[in-house]
Each structure stands twice: as C-alpha cells, then as structure tokens.
Coordinates of C-alpha atoms and ligand atoms in Angstrom, one line a residue:
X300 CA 72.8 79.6 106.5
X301 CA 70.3 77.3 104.2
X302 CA 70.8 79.0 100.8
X303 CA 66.5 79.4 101.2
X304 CA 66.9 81.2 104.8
X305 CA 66.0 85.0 103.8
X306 CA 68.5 87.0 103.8
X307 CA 66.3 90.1 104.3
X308 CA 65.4 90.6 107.9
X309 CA 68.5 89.5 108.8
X310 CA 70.1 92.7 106.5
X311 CA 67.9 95.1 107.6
X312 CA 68.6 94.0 111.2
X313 CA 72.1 94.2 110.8
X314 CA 71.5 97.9 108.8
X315 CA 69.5 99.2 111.8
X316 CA 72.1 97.8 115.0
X317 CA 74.7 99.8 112.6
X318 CA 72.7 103.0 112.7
X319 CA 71.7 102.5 116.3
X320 CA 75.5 102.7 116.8
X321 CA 76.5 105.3 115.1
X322 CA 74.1 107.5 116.5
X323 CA 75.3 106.9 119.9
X324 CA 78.5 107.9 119.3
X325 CA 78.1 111.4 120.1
X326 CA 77.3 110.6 123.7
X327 CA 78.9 107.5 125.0
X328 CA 82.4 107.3 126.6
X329 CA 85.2 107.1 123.7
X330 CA 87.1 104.5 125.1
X331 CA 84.8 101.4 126.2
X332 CA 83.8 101.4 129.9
X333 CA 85.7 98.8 131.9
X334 CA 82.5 96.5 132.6
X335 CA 82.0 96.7 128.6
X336 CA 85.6 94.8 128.5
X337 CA 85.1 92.5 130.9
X338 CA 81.4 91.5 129.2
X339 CA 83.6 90.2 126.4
X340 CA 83.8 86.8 128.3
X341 CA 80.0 85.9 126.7
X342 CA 82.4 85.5 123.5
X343 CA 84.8 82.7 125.2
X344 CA 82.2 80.0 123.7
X345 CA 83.0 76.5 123.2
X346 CA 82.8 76.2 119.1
X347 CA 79.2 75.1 118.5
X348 CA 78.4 71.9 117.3
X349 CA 74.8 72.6 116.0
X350 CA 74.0 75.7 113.6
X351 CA 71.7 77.7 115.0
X352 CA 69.6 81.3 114.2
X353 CA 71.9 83.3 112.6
X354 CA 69.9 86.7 114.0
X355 CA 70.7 85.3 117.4
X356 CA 74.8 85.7 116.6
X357 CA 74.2 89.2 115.0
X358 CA 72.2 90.1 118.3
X359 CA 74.9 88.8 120.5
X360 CA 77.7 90.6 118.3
X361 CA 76.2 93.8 118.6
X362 CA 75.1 93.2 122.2
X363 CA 78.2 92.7 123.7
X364 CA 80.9 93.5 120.7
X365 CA 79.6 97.1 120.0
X366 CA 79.7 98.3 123.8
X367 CA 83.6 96.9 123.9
X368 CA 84.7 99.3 120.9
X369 CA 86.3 102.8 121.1
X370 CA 84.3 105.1 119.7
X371 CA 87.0 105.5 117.0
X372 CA 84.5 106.2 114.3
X373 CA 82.7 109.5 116.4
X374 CA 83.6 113.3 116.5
X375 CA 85.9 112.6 119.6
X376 CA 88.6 109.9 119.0
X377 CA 91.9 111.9 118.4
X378 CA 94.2 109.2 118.9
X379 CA 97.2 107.9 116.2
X380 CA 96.0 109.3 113.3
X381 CA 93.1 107.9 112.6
X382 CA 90.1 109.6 110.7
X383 CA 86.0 108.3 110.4
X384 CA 84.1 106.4 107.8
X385 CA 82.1 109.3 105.9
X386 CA 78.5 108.1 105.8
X387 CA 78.7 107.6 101.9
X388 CA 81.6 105.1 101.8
X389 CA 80.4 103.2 104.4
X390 CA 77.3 102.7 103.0
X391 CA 79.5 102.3 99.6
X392 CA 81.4 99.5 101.9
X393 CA 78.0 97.4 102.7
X394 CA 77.0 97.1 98.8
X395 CA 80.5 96.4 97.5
X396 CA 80.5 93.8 100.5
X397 CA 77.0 92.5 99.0
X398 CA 79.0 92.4 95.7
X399 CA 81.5 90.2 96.8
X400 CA 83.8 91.0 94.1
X401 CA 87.0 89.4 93.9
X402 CA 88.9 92.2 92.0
X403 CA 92.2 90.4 91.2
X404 CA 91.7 90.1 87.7
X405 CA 89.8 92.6 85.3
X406 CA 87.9 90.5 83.2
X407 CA 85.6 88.9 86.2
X408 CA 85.2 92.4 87.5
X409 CA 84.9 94.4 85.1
X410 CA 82.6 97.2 87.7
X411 CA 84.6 97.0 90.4
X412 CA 88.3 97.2 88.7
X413 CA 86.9 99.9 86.5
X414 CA 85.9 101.9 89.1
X415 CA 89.3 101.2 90.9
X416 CA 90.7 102.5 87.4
X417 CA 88.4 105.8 87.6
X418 CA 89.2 106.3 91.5
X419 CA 93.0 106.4 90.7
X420 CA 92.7 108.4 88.0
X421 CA 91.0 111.0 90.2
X422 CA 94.0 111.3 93.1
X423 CA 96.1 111.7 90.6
X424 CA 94.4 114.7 89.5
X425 CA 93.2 116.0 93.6
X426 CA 97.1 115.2 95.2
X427 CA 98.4 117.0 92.5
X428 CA 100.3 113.9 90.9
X429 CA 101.9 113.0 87.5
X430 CA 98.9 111.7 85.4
X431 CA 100.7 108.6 84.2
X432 CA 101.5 107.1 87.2
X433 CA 100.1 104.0 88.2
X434 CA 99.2 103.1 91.8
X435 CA 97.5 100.0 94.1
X436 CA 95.0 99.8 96.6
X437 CA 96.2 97.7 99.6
X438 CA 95.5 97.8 103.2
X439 CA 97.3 100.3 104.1
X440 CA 100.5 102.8 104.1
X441 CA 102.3 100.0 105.7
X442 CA 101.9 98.0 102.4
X443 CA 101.9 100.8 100.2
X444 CA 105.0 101.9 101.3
X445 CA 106.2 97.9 100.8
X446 CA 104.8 98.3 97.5
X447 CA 107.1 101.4 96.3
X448 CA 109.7 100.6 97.6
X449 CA 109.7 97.2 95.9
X450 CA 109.0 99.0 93.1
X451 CA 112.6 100.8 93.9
X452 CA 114.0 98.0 94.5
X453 CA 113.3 96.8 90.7
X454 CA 114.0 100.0 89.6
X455 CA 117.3 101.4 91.1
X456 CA 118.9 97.5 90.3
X457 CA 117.1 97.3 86.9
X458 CA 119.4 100.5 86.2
X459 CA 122.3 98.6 87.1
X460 CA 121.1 95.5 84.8
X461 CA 120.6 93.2 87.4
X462 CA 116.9 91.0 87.4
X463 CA 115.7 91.5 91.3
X464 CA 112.6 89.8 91.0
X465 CA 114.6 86.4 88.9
X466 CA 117.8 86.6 90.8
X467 CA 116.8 87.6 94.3
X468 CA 119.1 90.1 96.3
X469 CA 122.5 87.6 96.6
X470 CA 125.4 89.1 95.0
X471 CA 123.3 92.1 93.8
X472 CA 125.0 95.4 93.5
X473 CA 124.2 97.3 96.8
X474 CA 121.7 99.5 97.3
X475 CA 122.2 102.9 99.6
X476 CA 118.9 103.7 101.6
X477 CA 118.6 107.4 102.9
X478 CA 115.8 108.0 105.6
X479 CA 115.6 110.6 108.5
X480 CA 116.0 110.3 112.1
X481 CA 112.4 110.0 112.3
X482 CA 111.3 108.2 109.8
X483 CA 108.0 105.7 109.8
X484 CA 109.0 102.4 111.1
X485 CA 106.6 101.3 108.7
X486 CA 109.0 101.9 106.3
X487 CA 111.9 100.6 108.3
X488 CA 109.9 97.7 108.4
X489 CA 109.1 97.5 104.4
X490 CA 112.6 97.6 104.1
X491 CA 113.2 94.7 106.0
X492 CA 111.0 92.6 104.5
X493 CA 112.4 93.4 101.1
X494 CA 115.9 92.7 102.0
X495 CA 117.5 96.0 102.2
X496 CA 117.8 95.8 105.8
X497 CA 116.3 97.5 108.7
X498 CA 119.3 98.8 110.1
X499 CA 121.2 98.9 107.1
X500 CA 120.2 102.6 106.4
X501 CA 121.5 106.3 106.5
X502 CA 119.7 107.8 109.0
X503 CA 119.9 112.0 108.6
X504 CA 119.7 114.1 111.4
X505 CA 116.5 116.3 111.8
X506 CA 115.6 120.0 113.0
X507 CA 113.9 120.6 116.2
X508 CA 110.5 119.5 114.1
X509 CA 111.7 116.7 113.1
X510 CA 112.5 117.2 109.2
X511 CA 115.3 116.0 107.8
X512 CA 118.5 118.6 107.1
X513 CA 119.0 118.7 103.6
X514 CA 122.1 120.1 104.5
X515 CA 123.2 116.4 106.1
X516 CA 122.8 114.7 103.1
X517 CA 125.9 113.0 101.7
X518 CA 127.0 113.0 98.6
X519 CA 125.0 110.6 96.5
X520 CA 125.9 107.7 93.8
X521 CA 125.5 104.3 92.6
X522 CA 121.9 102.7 93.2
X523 CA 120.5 104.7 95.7
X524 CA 116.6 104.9 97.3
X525 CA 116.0 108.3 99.8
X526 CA 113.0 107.9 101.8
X527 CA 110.9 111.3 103.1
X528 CA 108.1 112.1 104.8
X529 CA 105.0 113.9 104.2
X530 CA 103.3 114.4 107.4
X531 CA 105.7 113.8 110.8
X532 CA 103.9 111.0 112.5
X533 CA 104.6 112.9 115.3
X534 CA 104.5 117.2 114.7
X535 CA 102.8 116.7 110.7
X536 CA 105.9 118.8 109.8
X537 CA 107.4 117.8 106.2
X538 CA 110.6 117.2 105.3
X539 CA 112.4 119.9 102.7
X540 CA 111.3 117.5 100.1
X541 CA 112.0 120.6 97.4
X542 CA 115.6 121.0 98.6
X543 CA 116.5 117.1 99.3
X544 CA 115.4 116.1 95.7
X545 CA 117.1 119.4 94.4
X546 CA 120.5 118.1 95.7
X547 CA 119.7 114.0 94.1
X548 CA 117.6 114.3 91.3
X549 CA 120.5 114.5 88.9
X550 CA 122.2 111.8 90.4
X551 CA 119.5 109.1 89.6
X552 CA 118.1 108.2 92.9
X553 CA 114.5 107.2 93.4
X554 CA 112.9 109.4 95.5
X555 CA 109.9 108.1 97.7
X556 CA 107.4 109.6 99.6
X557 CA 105.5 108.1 102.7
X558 CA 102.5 110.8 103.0
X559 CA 100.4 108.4 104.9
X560 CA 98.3 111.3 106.3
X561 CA 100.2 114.3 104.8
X562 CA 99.8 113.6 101.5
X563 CA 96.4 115.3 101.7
X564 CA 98.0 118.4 102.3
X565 CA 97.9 118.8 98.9
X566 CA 94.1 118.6 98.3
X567 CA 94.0 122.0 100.5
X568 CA 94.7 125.1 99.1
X569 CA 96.1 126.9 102.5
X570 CA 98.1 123.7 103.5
X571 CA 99.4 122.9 99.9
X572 CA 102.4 124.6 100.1
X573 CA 103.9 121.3 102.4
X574 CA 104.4 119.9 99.6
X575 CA 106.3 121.5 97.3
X576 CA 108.4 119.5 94.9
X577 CA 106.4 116.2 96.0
X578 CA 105.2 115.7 92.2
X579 CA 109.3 115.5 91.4
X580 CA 109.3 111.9 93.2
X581 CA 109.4 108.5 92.2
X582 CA 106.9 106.6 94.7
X583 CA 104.4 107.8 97.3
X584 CA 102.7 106.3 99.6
X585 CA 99.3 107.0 101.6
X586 CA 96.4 106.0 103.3
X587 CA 92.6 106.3 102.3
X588 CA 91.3 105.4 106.2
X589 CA 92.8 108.2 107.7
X590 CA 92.1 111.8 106.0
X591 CA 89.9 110.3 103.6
X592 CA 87.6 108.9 105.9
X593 CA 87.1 105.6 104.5
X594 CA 86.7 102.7 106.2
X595 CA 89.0 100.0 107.2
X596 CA 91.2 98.7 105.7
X597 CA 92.3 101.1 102.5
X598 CA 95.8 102.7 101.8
X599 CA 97.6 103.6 98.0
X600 CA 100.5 103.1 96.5
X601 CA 101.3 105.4 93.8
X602 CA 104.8 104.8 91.4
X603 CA 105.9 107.0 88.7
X604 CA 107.2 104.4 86.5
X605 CA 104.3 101.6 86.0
X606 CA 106.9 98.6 85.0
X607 CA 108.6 98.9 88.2
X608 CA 105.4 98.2 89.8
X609 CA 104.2 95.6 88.1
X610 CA 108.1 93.9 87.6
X611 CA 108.0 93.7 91.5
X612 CA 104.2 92.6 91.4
X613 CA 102.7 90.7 88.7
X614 CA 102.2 86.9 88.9
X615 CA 101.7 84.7 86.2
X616 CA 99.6 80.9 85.8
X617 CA 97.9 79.3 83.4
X618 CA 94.1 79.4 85.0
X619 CA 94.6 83.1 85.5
X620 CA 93.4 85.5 82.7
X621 CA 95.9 87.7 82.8
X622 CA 96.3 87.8 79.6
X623 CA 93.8 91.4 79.5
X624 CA 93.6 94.4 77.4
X625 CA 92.4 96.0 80.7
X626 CA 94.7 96.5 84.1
X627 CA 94.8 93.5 86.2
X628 CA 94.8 95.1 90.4
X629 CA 96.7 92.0 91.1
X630 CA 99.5 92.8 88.7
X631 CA 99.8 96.0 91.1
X632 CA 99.3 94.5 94.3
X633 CA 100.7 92.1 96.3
X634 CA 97.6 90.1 96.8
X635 CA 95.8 88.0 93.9
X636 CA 92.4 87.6 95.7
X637 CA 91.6 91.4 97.0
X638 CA 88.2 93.1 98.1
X639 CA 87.7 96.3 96.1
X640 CA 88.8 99.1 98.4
X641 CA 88.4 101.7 95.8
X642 CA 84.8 101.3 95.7
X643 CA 84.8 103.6 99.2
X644 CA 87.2 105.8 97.7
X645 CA 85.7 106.0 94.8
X646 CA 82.3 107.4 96.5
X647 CA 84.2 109.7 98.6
X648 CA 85.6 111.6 95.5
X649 CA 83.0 111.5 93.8
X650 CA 80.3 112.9 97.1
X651 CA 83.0 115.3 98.2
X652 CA 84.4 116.4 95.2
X653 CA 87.5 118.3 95.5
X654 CA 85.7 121.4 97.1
X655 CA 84.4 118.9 99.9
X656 CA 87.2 117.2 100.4
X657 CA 89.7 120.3 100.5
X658 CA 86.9 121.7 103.3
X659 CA 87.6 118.7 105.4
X660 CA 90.9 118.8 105.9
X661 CA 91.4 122.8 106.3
X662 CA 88.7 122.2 108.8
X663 CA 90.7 119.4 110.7
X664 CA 93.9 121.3 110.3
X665 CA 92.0 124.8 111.6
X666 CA 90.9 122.3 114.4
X667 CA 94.0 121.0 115.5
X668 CA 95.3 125.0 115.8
X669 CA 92.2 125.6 117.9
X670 CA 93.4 122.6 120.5
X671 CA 96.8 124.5 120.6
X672 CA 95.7 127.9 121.2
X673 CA 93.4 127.1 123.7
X674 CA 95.4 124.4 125.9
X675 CA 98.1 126.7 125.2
X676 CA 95.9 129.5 127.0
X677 CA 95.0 127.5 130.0
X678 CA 98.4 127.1 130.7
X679 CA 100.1 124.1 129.3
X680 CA 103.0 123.6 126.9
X681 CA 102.3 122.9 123.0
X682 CA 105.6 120.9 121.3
X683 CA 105.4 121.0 117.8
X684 CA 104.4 124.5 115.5
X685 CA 101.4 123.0 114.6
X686 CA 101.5 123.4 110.9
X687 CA 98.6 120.4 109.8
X688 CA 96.8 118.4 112.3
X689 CA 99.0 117.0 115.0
X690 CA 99.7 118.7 118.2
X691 CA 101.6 117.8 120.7
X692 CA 100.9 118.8 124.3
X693 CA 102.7 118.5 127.9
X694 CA 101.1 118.7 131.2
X695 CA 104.9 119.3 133.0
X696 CA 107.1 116.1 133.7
X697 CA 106.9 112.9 132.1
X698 CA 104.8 111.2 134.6
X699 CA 101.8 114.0 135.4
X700 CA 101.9 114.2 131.6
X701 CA 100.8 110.0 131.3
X702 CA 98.3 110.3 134.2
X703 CA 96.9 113.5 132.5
X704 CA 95.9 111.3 129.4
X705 CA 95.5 108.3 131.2
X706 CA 92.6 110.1 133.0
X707 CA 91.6 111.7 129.9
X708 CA 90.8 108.5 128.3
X709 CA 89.2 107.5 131.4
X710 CA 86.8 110.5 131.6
X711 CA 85.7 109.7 128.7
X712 CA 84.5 112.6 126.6
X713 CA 87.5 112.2 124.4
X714 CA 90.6 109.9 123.4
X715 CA 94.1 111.3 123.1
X716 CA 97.2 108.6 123.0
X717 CA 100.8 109.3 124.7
X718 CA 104.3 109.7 122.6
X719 CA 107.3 110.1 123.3
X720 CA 109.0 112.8 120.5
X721 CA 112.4 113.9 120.9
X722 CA 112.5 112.7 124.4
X723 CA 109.6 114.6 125.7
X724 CA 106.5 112.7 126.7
X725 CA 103.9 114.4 125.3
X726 CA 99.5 113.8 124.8
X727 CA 99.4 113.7 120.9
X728 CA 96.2 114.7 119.8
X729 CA 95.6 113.9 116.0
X730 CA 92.1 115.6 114.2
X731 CA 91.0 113.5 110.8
X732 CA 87.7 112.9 111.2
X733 CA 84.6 114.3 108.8
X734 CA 82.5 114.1 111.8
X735 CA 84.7 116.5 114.2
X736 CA 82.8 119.7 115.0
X737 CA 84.6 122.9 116.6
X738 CA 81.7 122.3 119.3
X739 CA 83.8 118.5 119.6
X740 CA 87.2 120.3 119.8
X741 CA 85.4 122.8 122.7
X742 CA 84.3 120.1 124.7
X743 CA 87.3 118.1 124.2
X744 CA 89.4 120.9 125.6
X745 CA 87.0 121.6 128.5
X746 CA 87.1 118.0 129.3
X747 CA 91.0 118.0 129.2
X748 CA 91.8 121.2 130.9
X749 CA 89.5 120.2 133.9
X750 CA 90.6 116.3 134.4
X751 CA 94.7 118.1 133.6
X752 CA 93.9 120.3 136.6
X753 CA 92.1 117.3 138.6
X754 CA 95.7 115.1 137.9
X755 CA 97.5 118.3 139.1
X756 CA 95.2 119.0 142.0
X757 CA 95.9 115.0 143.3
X758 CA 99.4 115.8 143.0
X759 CA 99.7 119.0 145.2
X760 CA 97.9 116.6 147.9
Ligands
PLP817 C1 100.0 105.7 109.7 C2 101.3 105.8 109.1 C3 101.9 104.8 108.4 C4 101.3 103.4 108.4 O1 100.1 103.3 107.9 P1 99.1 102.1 108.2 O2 97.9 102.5 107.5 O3 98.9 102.0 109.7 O4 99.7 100.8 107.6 C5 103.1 105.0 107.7 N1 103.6 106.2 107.7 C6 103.1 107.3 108.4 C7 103.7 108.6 108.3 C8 101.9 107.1 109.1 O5 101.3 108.1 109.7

C-alpha cells in the first residue's frame, strides 16, 4: 500500500465483511461445508510479483476464507473449551490493532501498558486474588502456565540459594514436581520446556471425577512445586485445592494453579465455592479467550511473589528503556515485542462489570446442566456430575459414540468434539460463549438427539 492510498474504504470494507459474518453465524452450518474446504484451493497462488488492489485481497479473503471457518465465534460451537469474542472487545481488538502499540516497554506506551496495569488490577479484585500479585498477559494458559512455573522454578531454588536464571539447571538441587493423574499436558509440556522434565513428575491418583486424592499425597520436603487444577479439562471438577495446600503449605512448597477455564468459577457467586483455598497459592494460571470471551490470542499469568516473575523474565540491553519508574510487560512476559491483549480484557471488565460477567458464566454453567438433564432424559448416559460447564455424554459403545458426533458435526446445527476420559469415549460438550442462548442449547439438543437416533437407527439395519 502507497502511504497516500486511503485507508478508508478499505476499513470500512473490511468493518462491514466482519459484520456480514457475524450476523450469519446464527444460521450457517458450524463446522464449514465440505465444498467450503475444498474452495480453499483459490488460496494455492503463485506469490505475486506485481502489487495489486489491496480491496481485491480483502474481497478474496472474506470470499473464500470466511465460508472455510467453524463458526467458533456463534451461539453453537461447544467444542474444547472455547468461548466467543463479546462484541465490545472485538471491537476493542480493531482499534488497539489501529494503535499498533508495541507494549514491551512502558515509556513508549504509556496508554496501552497503563491500561494493561488497570486490567490486572481488576482480576485481582473479580477472581478473588491477593491484591499484590503481579501477573502477564501472554497468549495463552499454555504460556501462562510456562510463565508460573518459571516463576517456581526461580523461587523454590532461590530458597535453596542457588541462581536458576545465571546458572541454568546443571548441578542444581532437585526439584520434586507433584501433578495429578489428569493433569493439563500443557503443563506437562511447560515443564519440559523448563527443564524439570515431562516425565520426571509425581503423578497422584484421582477419584472417579478426576481430582486429585489429597489423601495420596506423600509426604513433602526439600524444593518442591505441586501442580492443581481448577477446572478438569475434561468433567470441570476441581481438585481439593483447600485440603492439598492444608497438608504442604507449612512445608514450603509453591503451590500453582492452572484455572485455564475454571478460574472463573470464582467471579460466580453459586459456583465460587470450587475454589476454596485457591487465594492460599503461589501461581495461577488462566485464559482470557475462553470464559472471558475475548478474542484470540489472550491468557494470564498471575504469581504471588512479583520477583520470581520478573527473576525468571526480565531482560536487560542498553537501547531498551528499562530503566522505568513504571512496570515494563516485558519484564513479566516472555516476549519483548507484544500486542496489548489487555486492551480486550480491559473493555470486557469494564462493559460487564462484575455483575455481567458473574451473569455469564452462571448462565453457561446453568446451560451446560440443561444439556445433561435433557440428553440424560432422552435416554443417553452423562459421565461426569456436571458441577461447571463440561459434560460429558455417551451414546453406548465406543464406536456409535464417534459416529454420533461425527454426524453431529456434520449436521451441522452444532459442534461437539470427542474425548476419551477415564477410558470411556465420550461427546464433550463445553458452553463458554456470551452469545449462547437456552433457545441454542434447545436446538442443539434437538439436533443431537435426532442425528444420535439416526446413527442408532443405521445401526439396527
Ligand atoms: C485450555 C487449557 C489449557 C491450555 O490453554 P491454551 O489457551 O490452549 O494455551 C491449559 N489447561 C487447561 C485446564 C485448559 O483447559
């Protein structure tokens, strides 16, 4: 683009395709019609040598990229766990894109940090955290949970006087990691990349809803990290966070939390009871694009102790003016250049407010119990005690339970993904979305209970 080539028309285009497609979300098929996919192929270009009109690639994007997306952003996508982009923050998301703000450093971005600041400030305050802690917006709970547990890494050595961050991990006292049978492999993964070893964990048994028995945990000393979980990826059960940290907290551990979804729990008065004790930890982890609905990419570290954060975190060079009477994001994150995804969560907060946002996700959860009891009362078999938004359901054996959502996602009218959870194959339905109506969850239900008893029928036959 010239720097003289007006930028408007080609905005306001770009504004209008975007409302266009939102608006049809309510009625097209979730998942993207086979002949959508195959229409991809218009993108398998030979690189262009010649610029040309720039409203001629937004046209193409929308005309064949948009048809060849789910629909994950509509009232009807119940797959992973995965919530919506509230009208607000995506409209937050277009100016702070518009912005361009690099927000590494303070002092260049003074809006966009301090809003970052005031964002923070406020989930303290809404998830019922410790007011001093100090937290990072990354992409996700995959990296925030990278991020606190380097943090834990810094902290449990620091305790034992050894420099992690100068000396690196060889000929470092060992650490003891503590994670359930189920635990996130997210976090197994975090681990990994920080040296402590995917494998090279205490894995505690869990209950038939997969939390972890506080009564398996062994006896605790030296540098230790335990790992729970807020929100079963699986059933959203919690582990007995109270009664693990009851039996360690004397003993020094670090405690950590990965709340990617359940987290939120705590923003809703009927639900808050999950997550007793969760304030008594050390680190949490969750993420902004699921129950927040924000959009991609946005998740939060939090970490009691803000020198273990930045210890595992901060970077240092001559250009940069680091050197700030304000907080740096970088010296919290691990990126140095970083779009400013508390912008979005900053204008959810502040639109919802905690009335709104505690509304949401009693709706969701009240949702999810409505899938149960009704697919429950045509006849099929729910998994998990459905205590937040997950539910878990089986349409008999293994096999008829994978066509069932296999056909589902064909038919369209919904999404639901397949798990496998204490080995049962089950259709795991997840509700996060602002935009899911109890009129959605009916027609969902219709849709699955009459495509279950096609898959059923076929079978008799
Ligand atoms: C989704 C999820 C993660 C990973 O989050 P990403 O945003 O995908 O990186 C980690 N832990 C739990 C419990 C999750 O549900």
């Amino acid at each position: 683009m010239k720097p003289d080539t007006p930028t408007n028309p080609l905005l306001t285009d770009a504004s209008a395709r975007s409302i266009r497609y939102l608006d049809g979300l309510g009625t097209r098929s979730v998942a993207p019609t086979a002949s959508a996919i195959a229409g991809l192929k218009a993108f398998d270009e030979r690189l262009p040598e010649k610029p040309s009109d720039p409203a001629a690639t937004l046209r193409m994007l929308d005309e064949v990229g948009s048809p060849a997306t789910t629909a994950m952003a509509g009232p009807r996508f119940f797959g992973f766990v995965i919530g919506g982009s509230l009208p607000v923050t995506l409209a937050a998301n277009w100016l702070a894109g518009a912005w361009d703000q690099n927000t590494g450093l303070h002092r260049p971005t003074p809006g966009t940090s301090f809003l970052e600041q005031i964002a923070l400030r406020w989930l303290l305050d809404l998830l019922h955290l410790p007011a001093d802690c100090t937290g990072a917006f990354v992409t996700g709970a995959t990296v925030a949970n990278l991020c606190a547990l380097a943090a834990a890494r810094h902290g449990v050595l620091r305790k034992m006087g050894w420099d992690v961050e100068g000396k690196g991990l060889f000929g470092a006292p060992q650490i003891t990691v503590i994670v359930g049978q189920e635990v996130h492999p997210s976090v197994t993964k975090s681990l990994g990349i920080l040296g402590m070893g995917r494998n090279r964990i205490v894995k505690i048994p869990v209950d038939g809803q997969g939390r972890m028995r506080a009564d398996c945990l062994p006896p605790v000393s030296g540098p230790t990290i335990i790992c729970v979980q807020a929100g079963n990826v699986n059933t959203g059960s919690f582990d007995p966070i109270d009664a693990i940290f009851q039996r360690v907290r004397t003993k020094g551990a670090w405690l950590h939390v990965d709340g990617a979804f359940g987290l939120w729990a705590a923003a809703a008065p009927s639900r808050r009871n999950l997550t007793a004790g969760i304030a008594d930890a050390d680190s949490w982890a969750t993420d902004a694009h699921k129950w927040l609905n924000v959009p991609y990419d946005c998740g939060l570290a939090f970490v009691r102790d803000p020198e273990a954060l930045k210890a595992a975190m901060a970077i240092s060079a001559e250009y940069l003016p680091t050197q700030s009477e304000f907080r740096n994001p970088s010296d919290f994150t691990p990126e140095l250049s970083r779009r400013a995804r508390g912008v979005e969560v900053w204008a959810a907060l502040r639109s919802l407010g905690r009335e709104g946002i505690a509304e949401m996700i009693e709706r969701n959860c009240a949702q999810a119990r409505r899938f149960a009891e009704k697919l429950s009362g045509a006849g099929f078999e729910i998994l998990n005690q459905v205590v937040l938004n997950q539910v878990l359901v089986s349409f008999g054996d293994a096999e008829k339970t994978v066509r069932t959502i296999q056909a589902v996602q064909d038919e369209g009218t919904c999404w639901c993904g397949v798990t496998v959870w204490q080995g049962k194959t089950a259709m795991r339905i997840s509700v996060c979305s602002w935009a899911t109506t109890d009129a959605d969850v009916d027609r969902s239900i219709a849709a699955i209970v009459k495509v279950a008893g096609g898959v059923r029928g076929a079978h008799q036959n």
